[in-house]
Amino acid sequence: MNKHLKSFATMVAAVTVMTTALAACSGGGNSGPATTNANGNNSGNNGNSGVSASETPAEEVKLADGNITVLYHTSLEQYAENKAANPDAYDPLLESIPVFEQQHGGKVTLIAVPWGDQKSTLISMVNAGEQVDVAQAHDQNFPVYPLKKMVQPISQYVDLNDPFWNNAVTNAFTFGGEAYAVGVGAAPIVMYYNKTLFENNGMQTPGELYAEGNWTWDTFRQTAMEMTQDTDGDGVNDQYGFGWWDGGYALMVGSNGKTILSYNEDGSISANHTSDNVKEAMQFTQDALLKDKYIDKDKEGDYFVAEFKNGKLAMTAEYGLNGFNAFKGDYEIDFVPVPKGPRGEAGVGPGGLSGWSIPVVSKNPEGAAAFIKLLSENEKEVATAKNVEVFGQERVDRINELSQKILFAPIGVEMYWDANGAVLGGIKDGTPVGTFAETAKGILEEGINITLTQ
């Protein structure tokens, strides 16, 4: 994954929801967070009150204390400016503040710091014993938060078995066998294809292959190779079957049943570069670039956006429903899940997600749990309604189903990007997979040790 994708989940994981409800900016750039949502109904447990929100509507739950402090990346003043520039802007956390205060008669104190300063700010506040009741969980601050005992197991205050919560979020922020965050914000990365281009070439589309239960690495590879063509007769291919960041390496890892990092029940962390799952993904990507050549290996960055829109690329990828915006052009497009790897499961793949944690310095964890539930309800309701309006119920249902199947592990360990660079360099240079897999694993294990001991 290219370093431009350092926000691989950070971008889509943040809870700011535009009512266009798009999953993320193309390629995971740095222009701001957004999210899509999965299915679910009201739920949650308000801690020691013993009252489940699935039994009592959130507005009827009465807290003994309605005062909470929230650490977030956007201030009310910034949000007002955003809404002035875009009246459709909707931030579920900030919109939930007046509702929560009205319901519970307390005060929500908002501490706003830039996105990248959330982790250091929370650590400083916890070390100083300052109250923080709600903090965001995302790929960059986990596993540091539970490792440094910044946040507490959230099952004390939230019913993890309630179907309202996205299990992919809960699983991603589980460390040492304990879940430290819940949420509904999730955006699967899906494969977009130029349906018109396929039909003009008399080719079976990825959508048709998926409907047959035959959307695998093998059929993807065959399709991509057949769609790679010299359309102008100059002896050089000018149309390619696929293109995305780093040859789609992240997609292939995610679709083959394993993440680069494993967070184990005993509190240890494993680097999985030398697992068969990951090595197969490395080999598949390397073959795509150097042997099968259905990816233009000489182009990097977000070139695929223009190529796809210009009808020179058959398939690419994007977060959630955002492809319909990012790749809007003169062609009919649609999406399918990433193709299933030999060790993967259909519909399971990479994506971005975020959750909400309750820090150990919370003075009102029951209030924090109630606020998390409220903002999550608002997040889901607004995003779902607008998505249906813009994209239709059938597409929203497809994304919601895939949102529950995201395979994701937080990457907030030292030297992660050094290890990733070793992989990408080896893939592009044609180095034997076993060689650079061992190198990358050694680098990441050093980083894991630093993370666990610092």
Coordinates of N, CA, C and O in Angstrom, one line a residue, residues 83-249:
K83 N -20.5 23.9 7.4 CA -21.9 24.0 7.0 C -22.3 25.2 6.2 O -23.1 25.2 5.3
A84 N -21.6 26.3 6.5 CA -21.8 27.5 5.7 C -21.3 27.3 4.3 O -22.0 27.8 3.3
A85 N -20.2 26.6 4.1 CA -19.7 26.3 2.8 C -20.5 25.2 2.1 O -20.7 25.2 0.9
N86 N -21.0 24.2 2.9 CA -21.8 23.1 2.3 C -23.0 22.8 3.3 O -22.8 22.1 4.3
P87 N -24.1 23.3 3.0 CA -25.3 23.2 3.9 C -25.7 21.7 4.1 O -26.3 21.4 5.1
D88 N -25.2 20.8 3.2 CA -25.5 19.4 3.4 C -24.6 18.7 4.3 O -24.8 17.5 4.6
A89 N -23.5 19.4 4.8 CA -22.6 18.7 5.7 C -23.3 18.3 7.0 O -24.2 19.0 7.5
Y90 N -23.0 17.1 7.5 CA -23.6 16.6 8.7 C -22.6 15.8 9.5 O -22.0 14.8 9.0
D91 N -22.3 16.2 10.7 CA -21.4 15.5 11.6 C -22.2 14.9 12.7 O -22.8 15.7 13.5
P92 N -22.4 13.6 12.8 CA -23.3 13.0 13.8 C -22.9 13.3 15.2 O -23.7 13.4 16.1
L93 N -21.6 13.4 15.4 CA -21.1 13.6 16.8 C -21.6 15.0 17.2 O -22.2 15.2 18.3
L94 N -21.2 16.0 16.4 CA -21.5 17.4 16.8 C -23.0 17.7 16.7 O -23.5 18.4 17.6
E95 N -23.7 17.0 15.8 CA -25.2 17.2 15.8 C -25.9 16.5 17.0 O -27.0 16.9 17.4
S96 N -25.2 15.6 17.6 CA -25.8 14.9 18.8 C -25.6 15.6 20.1 O -26.3 15.3 21.1
I97 N -24.7 16.6 20.1 CA -24.4 17.3 21.4 C -25.7 18.0 21.9 O -26.1 17.8 23.1
P98 N -26.4 18.9 21.2 CA -27.5 19.5 21.7 C -28.7 18.5 22.1 O -29.4 18.8 23.1
V99 N -28.8 17.5 21.3 CA -29.8 16.5 21.6 C -29.5 15.8 22.9 O -30.4 15.6 23.8
F100 N -28.3 15.4 23.1 CA -27.9 14.7 24.4 C -28.1 15.6 25.6 O -28.6 15.2 26.6
E101 N -27.7 16.9 25.4 CA -27.9 17.8 26.5 C -29.3 18.1 26.9 O -29.7 18.2 28.0
Q102 N -30.2 18.1 25.8 CA -31.6 18.3 26.1 C -32.2 17.1 26.8 O -33.0 17.2 27.7
Q103 N -31.8 15.9 26.3 CA -32.3 14.6 26.9 C -31.9 14.5 28.4 O -32.7 14.0 29.2
H104 N -30.6 14.8 28.7 CA -30.1 14.4 30.0 C -29.8 15.6 30.9 O -29.3 15.4 32.0
G105 N -30.0 16.8 30.4 CA -29.8 17.9 31.3 C -28.4 18.3 31.7 O -28.2 19.0 32.7
G106 N -27.4 17.7 31.0 CA -26.1 18.0 31.4 C -25.4 18.9 30.3 O -26.0 19.5 29.5
K107 N -24.0 18.8 30.4 CA -23.2 19.6 29.5 C -22.2 18.7 28.8 O -21.5 17.9 29.5
V108 N -22.1 18.8 27.5 CA -21.1 18.1 26.7 C -19.9 19.1 26.5 O -20.1 20.1 25.8
T109 N -18.8 18.8 27.0 CA -17.6 19.6 26.8 C -16.8 19.0 25.7 O -16.4 17.8 25.8
L110 N -16.6 19.8 24.6 CA -15.9 19.3 23.5 C -14.4 19.8 23.5 O -14.2 21.0 23.6
I111 N -13.5 18.9 23.4 CA -12.1 19.2 23.3 C -11.7 18.9 21.8 O -11.6 17.7 21.4
A112 N -11.4 19.9 21.0 CA -11.1 19.7 19.6 C -9.6 19.9 19.3 O -9.1 20.9 19.7
V113 N -9.0 18.9 18.8 CA -7.6 18.9 18.4 C -7.5 18.4 16.9 O -8.4 17.6 16.5
P114 N -6.5 18.7 16.2 CA -6.4 18.2 14.8 C -6.3 16.7 14.8 O -6.0 16.0 15.8
W115 N -6.8 16.1 13.7 CA -6.9 14.6 13.6 C -5.6 13.9 14.1 O -5.7 13.0 14.9
G116 N -4.5 14.3 13.6 CA -3.2 13.6 14.0 C -2.8 13.8 15.4 O -1.8 13.2 15.9
D117 N -3.4 14.7 16.2 CA -3.0 15.0 17.5 C -3.9 14.3 18.6 O -3.7 14.5 19.8
Q118 N -4.9 13.5 18.1 CA -5.8 12.9 19.1 C -5.0 12.0 20.0 O -5.3 12.0 21.2
K119 N -4.2 11.1 19.4 CA -3.5 10.1 20.3 C -2.6 10.8 21.3 O -2.7 10.4 22.5
S120 N -1.8 11.7 21.0 CA -0.9 12.4 21.9 C -1.7 13.2 23.0 O -1.3 13.2 24.1
T121 N -2.8 13.8 22.5 CA -3.6 14.5 23.5 C -4.3 13.6 24.5 O -4.3 14.0 25.7
L122 N -4.8 12.5 24.1 CA -5.4 11.6 25.0 C -4.4 11.0 26.0 O -4.7 11.0 27.2
I123 N -3.3 10.7 25.5 CA -2.2 10.1 26.4 C -1.8 11.2 27.4 O -1.7 10.8 28.6
S124 N -1.7 12.4 27.0 CA -1.3 13.5 28.0 C -2.4 13.7 29.0 O -2.1 13.8 30.2
M125 N -3.7 13.7 28.6 CA -4.8 13.9 29.5 C -4.9 12.8 30.5 O -5.2 13.0 31.6
V126 N -4.8 11.6 30.0 CA -4.9 10.4 30.9 C -3.8 10.4 31.9 O -4.0 10.2 33.1
N127 N -2.6 10.7 31.5 CA -1.4 10.8 32.4 C -1.6 11.9 33.4 O -1.1 11.8 34.6
A128 N -2.3 12.9 33.0 CA -2.5 14.0 34.0 C -3.8 13.8 34.8 O -4.1 14.7 35.7
G129 N -4.5 12.7 34.5 CA -5.8 12.5 35.3 C -6.9 13.4 34.9 O -7.9 13.5 35.7
E130 N -6.9 14.0 33.7 CA -8.0 14.9 33.3 C -9.1 14.1 32.7 O -8.9 13.1 32.0
Q131 N -10.3 14.5 32.9 CA -11.5 13.8 32.4 C -11.6 13.8 30.9 O -11.6 14.8 30.3
V132 N -11.8 12.6 30.4 CA -12.2 12.4 29.0 C -13.1 11.2 29.0 O -12.8 10.1 29.5
D133 N -14.3 11.3 28.5 CA -15.3 10.3 28.5 C -15.5 9.5 27.2 O -15.8 8.3 27.2
V134 N -15.2 10.2 26.1 CA -15.4 9.6 24.8 C -14.2 10.0 23.9 O -13.8 11.1 23.8
A135 N -13.6 9.0 23.3 CA -12.5 9.2 22.4 C -12.6 8.3 21.2 O -13.1 7.2 21.3
Q136 N -12.2 8.8 20.1 CA -12.3 8.1 18.8 C -11.3 7.0 18.7 O -10.1 7.1 19.1
A137 N -11.7 5.8 18.2 CA -10.8 4.7 17.9 C -10.6 4.6 16.4 O -11.6 4.5 15.7
H138 N -9.3 4.6 15.9 CA -9.1 4.3 14.5 C -7.8 3.6 14.3 O -7.1 3.2 15.3
D139 N -7.4 3.4 13.1 CA -6.3 2.5 12.8 C -4.9 3.0 13.3 O -4.0 2.3 13.6
Q140 N -4.8 4.4 13.5 CA -3.5 4.9 13.9 C -3.3 4.9 15.4 O -2.2 4.9 15.9
N141 N -4.4 4.9 16.2 CA -4.2 5.0 17.7 C -4.4 3.6 18.4 O -4.3 3.5 19.6
F142 N -4.7 2.6 17.6 CA -4.7 1.2 18.2 C -3.6 0.4 17.5 O -3.3 0.6 16.3
P143 N -2.9 -0.4 18.3 CA -3.2 -0.9 19.6 C -2.6 0.0 20.8 O -2.6 -0.5 21.9
V144 N -2.1 1.2 20.5 CA -1.4 2.0 21.5 C -2.4 2.3 22.7 O -2.0 2.2 23.9
Y145 N -3.6 2.6 22.4 CA -4.6 3.0 23.5 C -4.7 1.8 24.5 O -4.6 2.1 25.7
P146 N -5.0 0.6 24.1 CA -5.1 -0.4 25.1 C -3.8 -0.8 25.7 O -3.7 -1.2 26.9
L147 N -2.7 -0.8 24.9 CA -1.4 -1.1 25.4 C -1.0 -0.2 26.5 O -0.5 -0.6 27.6
K148 N -1.2 1.1 26.4 CA -0.9 2.0 27.4 C -2.0 2.3 28.4 O -1.9 3.2 29.2
K149 N -3.0 1.4 28.3 CA -4.1 1.5 29.3 C -4.8 2.9 29.3 O -5.1 3.5 30.3
M150 N -5.0 3.4 28.1 CA -5.6 4.7 27.9 C -7.1 4.5 27.9 O -7.9 5.5 28.2
V151 N -7.6 3.4 27.4 CA -9.1 3.1 27.3 C -9.4 1.8 28.1 O -8.5 1.0 28.4
Q152 N -10.6 1.7 28.4 CA -11.1 0.5 29.2 C -12.0 -0.4 28.3 O -12.6 0.0 27.3
P153 N -12.1 -1.7 28.7 CA -12.9 -2.6 28.0 C -14.4 -2.1 28.0 O -14.9 -1.7 29.0
I154 N -14.9 -2.0 26.8 CA -16.2 -1.3 26.6 C -17.4 -2.2 26.9 O -18.5 -1.7 27.0
S155 N -17.2 -3.5 27.1 CA -18.3 -4.4 27.4 C -18.9 -4.1 28.7 O -20.0 -4.6 29.0
Q156 N -18.2 -3.4 29.6 CA -18.8 -3.0 30.9 C -20.0 -2.1 30.7 O -20.8 -2.0 31.6
Y157 N -20.0 -1.4 29.6 CA -21.1 -0.4 29.4 C -21.9 -0.5 28.1 O -22.9 0.1 28.0
V158 N -21.5 -1.4 27.3 CA -22.2 -1.6 26.0 C -22.4 -3.1 25.8 O -21.5 -3.9 26.0
D159 N -23.6 -3.5 25.3 CA -23.9 -4.8 25.0 C -23.3 -5.2 23.6 O -23.9 -4.8 22.6
L160 N -22.2 -5.9 23.6 CA -21.5 -6.2 22.4 C -22.3 -7.2 21.5 O -22.0 -7.3 20.3
N161 N -23.3 -7.9 22.1 CA -24.0 -8.9 21.3 C -25.2 -8.2 20.6 O -25.9 -8.9 19.8
D162 N -25.4 -7.0 20.8 CA -26.5 -6.3 20.2 C -26.2 -6.1 18.7 O -25.2 -5.6 18.3
P163 N -27.1 -6.5 17.8 CA -26.9 -6.4 16.3 C -26.7 -5.0 15.8 O -26.4 -4.8 14.6
F164 N -27.0 -4.0 16.6 CA -26.9 -2.6 16.1 C -25.4 -2.3 15.8 O -25.1 -1.7 14.8
W165 N -24.5 -2.9 16.6 CA -23.1 -2.6 16.4 C -22.5 -3.4 15.3 O -22.9 -4.6 15.1
N166 N -21.6 -2.8 14.5 CA -20.9 -3.5 13.4 C -19.8 -4.4 14.0 O -18.9 -4.0 14.7
N167 N -20.0 -5.7 13.8 CA -19.0 -6.7 14.4 C -17.6 -6.5 13.9 O -16.6 -6.8 14.6
A168 N -17.5 -6.0 12.6 CA -16.2 -5.8 12.1 C -15.4 -4.7 12.9 O -14.2 -4.8 13.1
V169 N -16.2 -3.7 13.3 CA -15.6 -2.6 14.1 C -15.2 -3.2 15.5 O -14.0 -3.0 15.9
T170 N -16.1 -3.9 16.1 CA -15.7 -4.5 17.4 C -14.5 -5.4 17.3 O -13.6 -5.3 18.2
N171 N -14.5 -6.3 16.3 CA -13.3 -7.2 16.2 C -12.0 -6.5 15.9 O -11.0 -6.9 16.4
A172 N -12.1 -5.4 15.1 CA -10.9 -4.7 14.8 C -10.2 -4.0 16.0 O -9.0 -3.9 16.2
F173 N -11.1 -3.6 17.0 CA -10.6 -2.9 18.2 C -10.6 -3.8 19.4 O -10.8 -3.3 20.5
T174 N -10.4 -5.1 19.2 CA -10.3 -6.1 20.3 C -8.8 -6.3 20.4 O -8.1 -6.7 19.5
F175 N -8.3 -6.2 21.7 CA -6.9 -6.4 22.0 C -6.8 -7.3 23.2 O -7.5 -7.0 24.2
G176 N -6.0 -8.3 23.2 CA -5.8 -9.2 24.4 C -7.1 -9.8 24.8 O -7.3 -10.0 26.0
G177 N -8.0 -10.1 23.8 CA -9.3 -10.7 24.1 C -10.4 -9.8 24.6 O -11.5 -10.2 24.9
E178 N -10.1 -8.5 24.7 CA -11.1 -7.5 25.2 C -11.4 -6.5 24.1 O -10.5 -6.0 23.4
A179 N -12.7 -6.2 23.9 CA -13.1 -5.2 23.0 C -13.0 -3.8 23.6 O -13.5 -3.6 24.7
Y180 N -12.4 -2.9 22.9 CA -12.2 -1.5 23.5 C -12.9 -0.4 22.7 O -12.8 0.7 23.1
A181 N -13.7 -0.8 21.7 CA -14.5 0.2 21.0 C -15.6 -0.5 20.3 O -15.6 -1.6 19.9
V182 N -16.7 0.3 20.0 CA -17.8 -0.1 19.2 C -18.1 1.0 18.2 O -17.6 2.2 18.4
G183 N -18.9 0.7 17.2 CA -19.2 1.7 16.2 C -20.0 1.1 15.1 O -20.2 -0.1 15.0
V184 N -20.5 2.0 14.2 CA -21.2 1.6 13.0 C -20.5 2.1 11.7 O -21.0 1.7 10.6
G185 N -19.5 2.9 11.9 CA -18.9 3.5 10.7 C -18.0 2.5 10.0 O -17.0 2.0 10.5
A186 N -18.3 2.1 8.8 CA -17.5 1.1 8.0 C -17.7 1.3 6.5 O -18.8 1.5 6.1
A187 N -16.6 1.2 5.8 CA -16.7 1.3 4.3 C -15.8 0.3 3.7 O -14.6 0.3 3.7
P188 N -16.5 -0.8 3.1 CA -15.7 -1.8 2.5 C -15.1 -1.3 1.2 O -15.7 -0.4 0.5
I189 N -13.9 -1.7 0.9 CA -13.3 -1.4 -0.5 C -13.9 -2.4 -1.5 O -13.8 -3.6 -1.2
V190 N -14.5 -1.9 -2.5 CA -15.1 -2.8 -3.5 C -14.4 -2.5 -4.9 O -13.8 -1.5 -5.1
M191 N -14.7 -3.5 -5.8 CA -14.1 -3.4 -7.1 C -15.1 -2.8 -8.1 O -16.2 -3.3 -8.2
Y192 N -14.8 -1.6 -8.6 CA -15.6 -1.0 -9.6 C -15.2 -1.4 -11.0 O -14.0 -1.6 -11.3
Y193 N -16.2 -1.6 -11.9 CA -15.9 -2.0 -13.3 C -16.7 -1.2 -14.2 O -17.8 -0.7 -14.0
N194 N -16.1 -1.0 -15.4 CA -16.7 -0.2 -16.5 C -17.7 -1.2 -17.2 O -17.2 -1.9 -18.1
K195 N -18.9 -1.2 -16.9 CA -19.9 -2.1 -17.5 C -20.0 -1.9 -19.0 O -20.1 -2.9 -19.7
T196 N -20.0 -0.7 -19.4 CA -20.1 -0.4 -20.8 C -19.0 -1.0 -21.6 O -19.1 -1.6 -22.7
L197 N -17.8 -0.8 -21.1 CA -16.6 -1.3 -21.7 C -16.6 -2.9 -21.8 O -16.2 -3.4 -22.9
F198 N -17.1 -3.5 -20.8 CA -17.2 -5.0 -20.8 C -18.2 -5.4 -21.9 O -17.9 -6.3 -22.7
E199 N -19.3 -4.7 -22.0 CA -20.3 -5.1 -22.9 C -19.9 -4.8 -24.3 O -20.1 -5.6 -25.3
N200 N -19.1 -3.7 -24.6 CA -18.6 -3.4 -25.9 C -17.6 -4.5 -26.4 O -17.4 -4.6 -27.6
N201 N -16.9 -5.1 -25.4 CA -15.9 -6.1 -25.7 C -16.5 -7.5 -25.7 O -15.8 -8.5 -25.9
G202 N -17.9 -7.6 -25.5 CA -18.5 -8.9 -25.5 C -18.0 -9.8 -24.4 O -18.0 -11.0 -24.5
M203 N -17.6 -9.2 -23.3 CA -17.1 -9.9 -22.1 C -18.1 -10.1 -21.0 O -19.0 -9.2 -20.8
Q204 N -18.0 -11.2 -20.3 CA -18.8 -11.4 -19.1 C -18.4 -10.4 -18.0 O -17.2 -10.3 -17.8
T205 N -19.3 -9.7 -17.4 CA -18.9 -8.7 -16.4 C -18.6 -9.3 -15.1 O -19.0 -10.4 -14.8
P206 N -17.8 -8.6 -14.2 CA -17.6 -9.1 -12.9 C -18.9 -9.3 -12.1 O -19.0 -10.3 -11.3
G207 N -19.9 -8.5 -12.3 CA -21.2 -8.7 -11.7 C -21.8 -10.0 -12.0 O -22.4 -10.7 -11.2
E208 N -21.7 -10.4 -13.3 CA -22.2 -11.7 -13.7 C -21.4 -12.8 -13.1 O -22.0 -13.8 -12.7
L209 N -20.1 -12.7 -13.1 CA -19.3 -13.7 -12.5 C -19.6 -13.9 -11.0 O -19.7 -15.0 -10.5
Y210 N -19.8 -12.8 -10.3 CA -20.1 -12.8 -8.9 C -21.5 -13.5 -8.7 O -21.6 -14.3 -7.7
A211 N -22.4 -13.1 -9.5 CA -23.8 -13.7 -9.4 C -23.7 -15.2 -9.6 O -24.5 -16.0 -9.0
E212 N -22.8 -15.7 -10.3 CA -22.6 -17.2 -10.6 C -21.8 -17.8 -9.4 O -21.7 -19.1 -9.4
G213 N -21.3 -17.0 -8.5 CA -20.4 -17.6 -7.5 C -19.1 -17.9 -8.0 O -18.4 -18.8 -7.5
N214 N -18.7 -17.2 -9.0 CA -17.4 -17.5 -9.7 C -16.5 -16.3 -9.8 O -15.8 -16.1 -10.8
W215 N -16.5 -15.4 -8.7 CA -15.7 -14.2 -8.7 C -14.5 -14.5 -7.8 O -14.5 -14.3 -6.6
T216 N -13.4 -15.0 -8.4 CA -12.2 -15.4 -7.7 C -11.0 -14.7 -8.3 O -11.1 -14.0 -9.3
W217 N -9.8 -14.9 -7.6 CA -8.6 -14.4 -8.2 C -8.4 -14.9 -9.6 O -8.0 -14.1 -10.5
D218 N -8.7 -16.2 -9.9 CA -8.5 -16.7 -11.2 C -9.4 -16.1 -12.2 O -8.9 -15.7 -13.3
T219 N -10.7 -15.9 -12.0 CA -11.5 -15.3 -13.0 C -11.2 -13.8 -13.1 O -11.3 -13.2 -14.2
F220 N -10.8 -13.1 -12.0 CA -10.4 -11.7 -12.1 C -9.2 -11.6 -13.0 O -9.1 -10.7 -13.8
R221 N -8.2 -12.5 -12.7 CA -7.0 -12.4 -13.5 C -7.3 -12.7 -15.0 O -6.8 -11.9 -15.9
Q222 N -8.1 -13.7 -15.3 CA -8.4 -14.0 -16.7 C -9.1 -12.8 -17.4 O -8.8 -12.4 -18.5
T223 N -10.1 -12.2 -16.6 CA -10.8 -11.1 -17.1 C -9.9 -9.9 -17.4 O -10.0 -9.2 -18.4
A224 N -9.1 -9.6 -16.4 CA -8.2 -8.4 -16.5 C -7.2 -8.6 -17.7 O -6.9 -7.6 -18.4
M225 N -6.7 -9.8 -17.9 CA -5.8 -10.0 -19.0 C -6.5 -9.8 -20.4 O -6.0 -9.3 -21.3
E226 N -7.8 -10.3 -20.5 CA -8.5 -10.2 -21.7 C -8.9 -8.8 -22.0 O -9.0 -8.4 -23.2
M227 N -9.1 -8.0 -21.0 CA -9.4 -6.6 -21.1 C -8.2 -5.7 -21.3 O -8.3 -4.5 -21.5
T228 N -7.0 -6.2 -21.3 CA -5.8 -5.5 -21.6 C -5.5 -5.6 -23.0 O -5.2 -6.6 -23.6
Q229 N -5.5 -4.4 -23.7 CA -5.5 -4.5 -25.2 C -4.8 -3.3 -25.8 O -4.6 -2.2 -25.2
D230 N -4.3 -3.5 -27.0 CA -3.8 -2.4 -27.9 C -5.0 -1.9 -28.8 O -5.3 -2.6 -29.8
T231 N -5.6 -0.9 -28.4 CA -6.9 -0.5 -29.1 C -6.6 0.4 -30.3 O -7.5 0.6 -31.1
D232 N -5.4 1.0 -30.4 CA -5.1 1.9 -31.5 C -4.1 1.3 -32.5 O -3.7 1.9 -33.5
G233 N -3.7 0.0 -32.3 CA -2.9 -0.7 -33.3 C -1.5 -0.3 -33.4 O -0.9 -0.5 -34.4
D234 N -1.0 0.4 -32.4 CA 0.4 0.9 -32.5 C 1.4 -0.1 -31.8 O 2.6 0.2 -31.7
G235 N 0.9 -1.3 -31.4 CA 1.8 -2.3 -30.9 C 2.0 -2.2 -29.4 O 2.8 -2.9 -28.8
V236 N 1.4 -1.2 -28.8 CA 1.6 -0.9 -27.3 C 0.2 -0.9 -26.7 O -0.7 -0.2 -27.1
N237 N 0.0 -1.7 -25.6 CA -1.2 -1.7 -24.9 C -1.6 -0.3 -24.4 O -0.7 0.4 -23.7
D238 N -2.8 0.2 -24.6 CA -3.2 1.4 -24.1 C -4.5 1.3 -23.2 O -5.0 2.3 -22.7
Q239 N -5.0 0.1 -23.2 CA -6.2 -0.2 -22.3 C -5.7 -1.4 -21.4 O -5.2 -2.4 -21.8
Y240 N -6.0 -1.2 -20.1 CA -5.6 -2.2 -19.1 C -6.7 -2.7 -18.3 O -7.8 -2.1 -18.2
G241 N -6.5 -3.9 -17.8 CA -7.6 -4.6 -17.1 C -7.9 -4.1 -15.7 O -9.0 -4.2 -15.2
F242 N -6.8 -3.6 -15.1 CA -7.0 -3.2 -13.7 C -5.9 -2.2 -13.3 O -4.8 -2.2 -13.9
G243 N -6.3 -1.3 -12.4 CA -5.3 -0.4 -11.8 C -5.8 0.2 -10.5 O -6.9 0.5 -10.3
W244 N -4.9 0.2 -9.5 CA -5.2 0.8 -8.2 C -3.8 1.1 -7.5 O -2.8 0.7 -8.0
W245 N -3.9 1.6 -6.3 CA -2.7 1.9 -5.6 C -1.9 0.6 -5.4 O -2.4 -0.5 -5.0
D246 N -0.6 0.6 -5.8 CA 0.3 -0.4 -5.5 C -0.1 -1.8 -6.1 O 0.0 -2.8 -5.5
G247 N -0.7 -1.7 -7.3 CA -1.1 -2.9 -7.9 C -2.3 -3.7 -7.2 O -2.5 -4.8 -7.6
G248 N -2.9 -3.1 -6.3 CA -4.0 -3.7 -5.6 C -3.5 -4.7 -4.5 O -4.3 -5.5 -4.0
Y249 N -2.3 -4.6 -4.1 CA -1.7 -5.5 -3.0 C -2.6 -5.6 -1.8 O -2.9 -6.7 -1.3

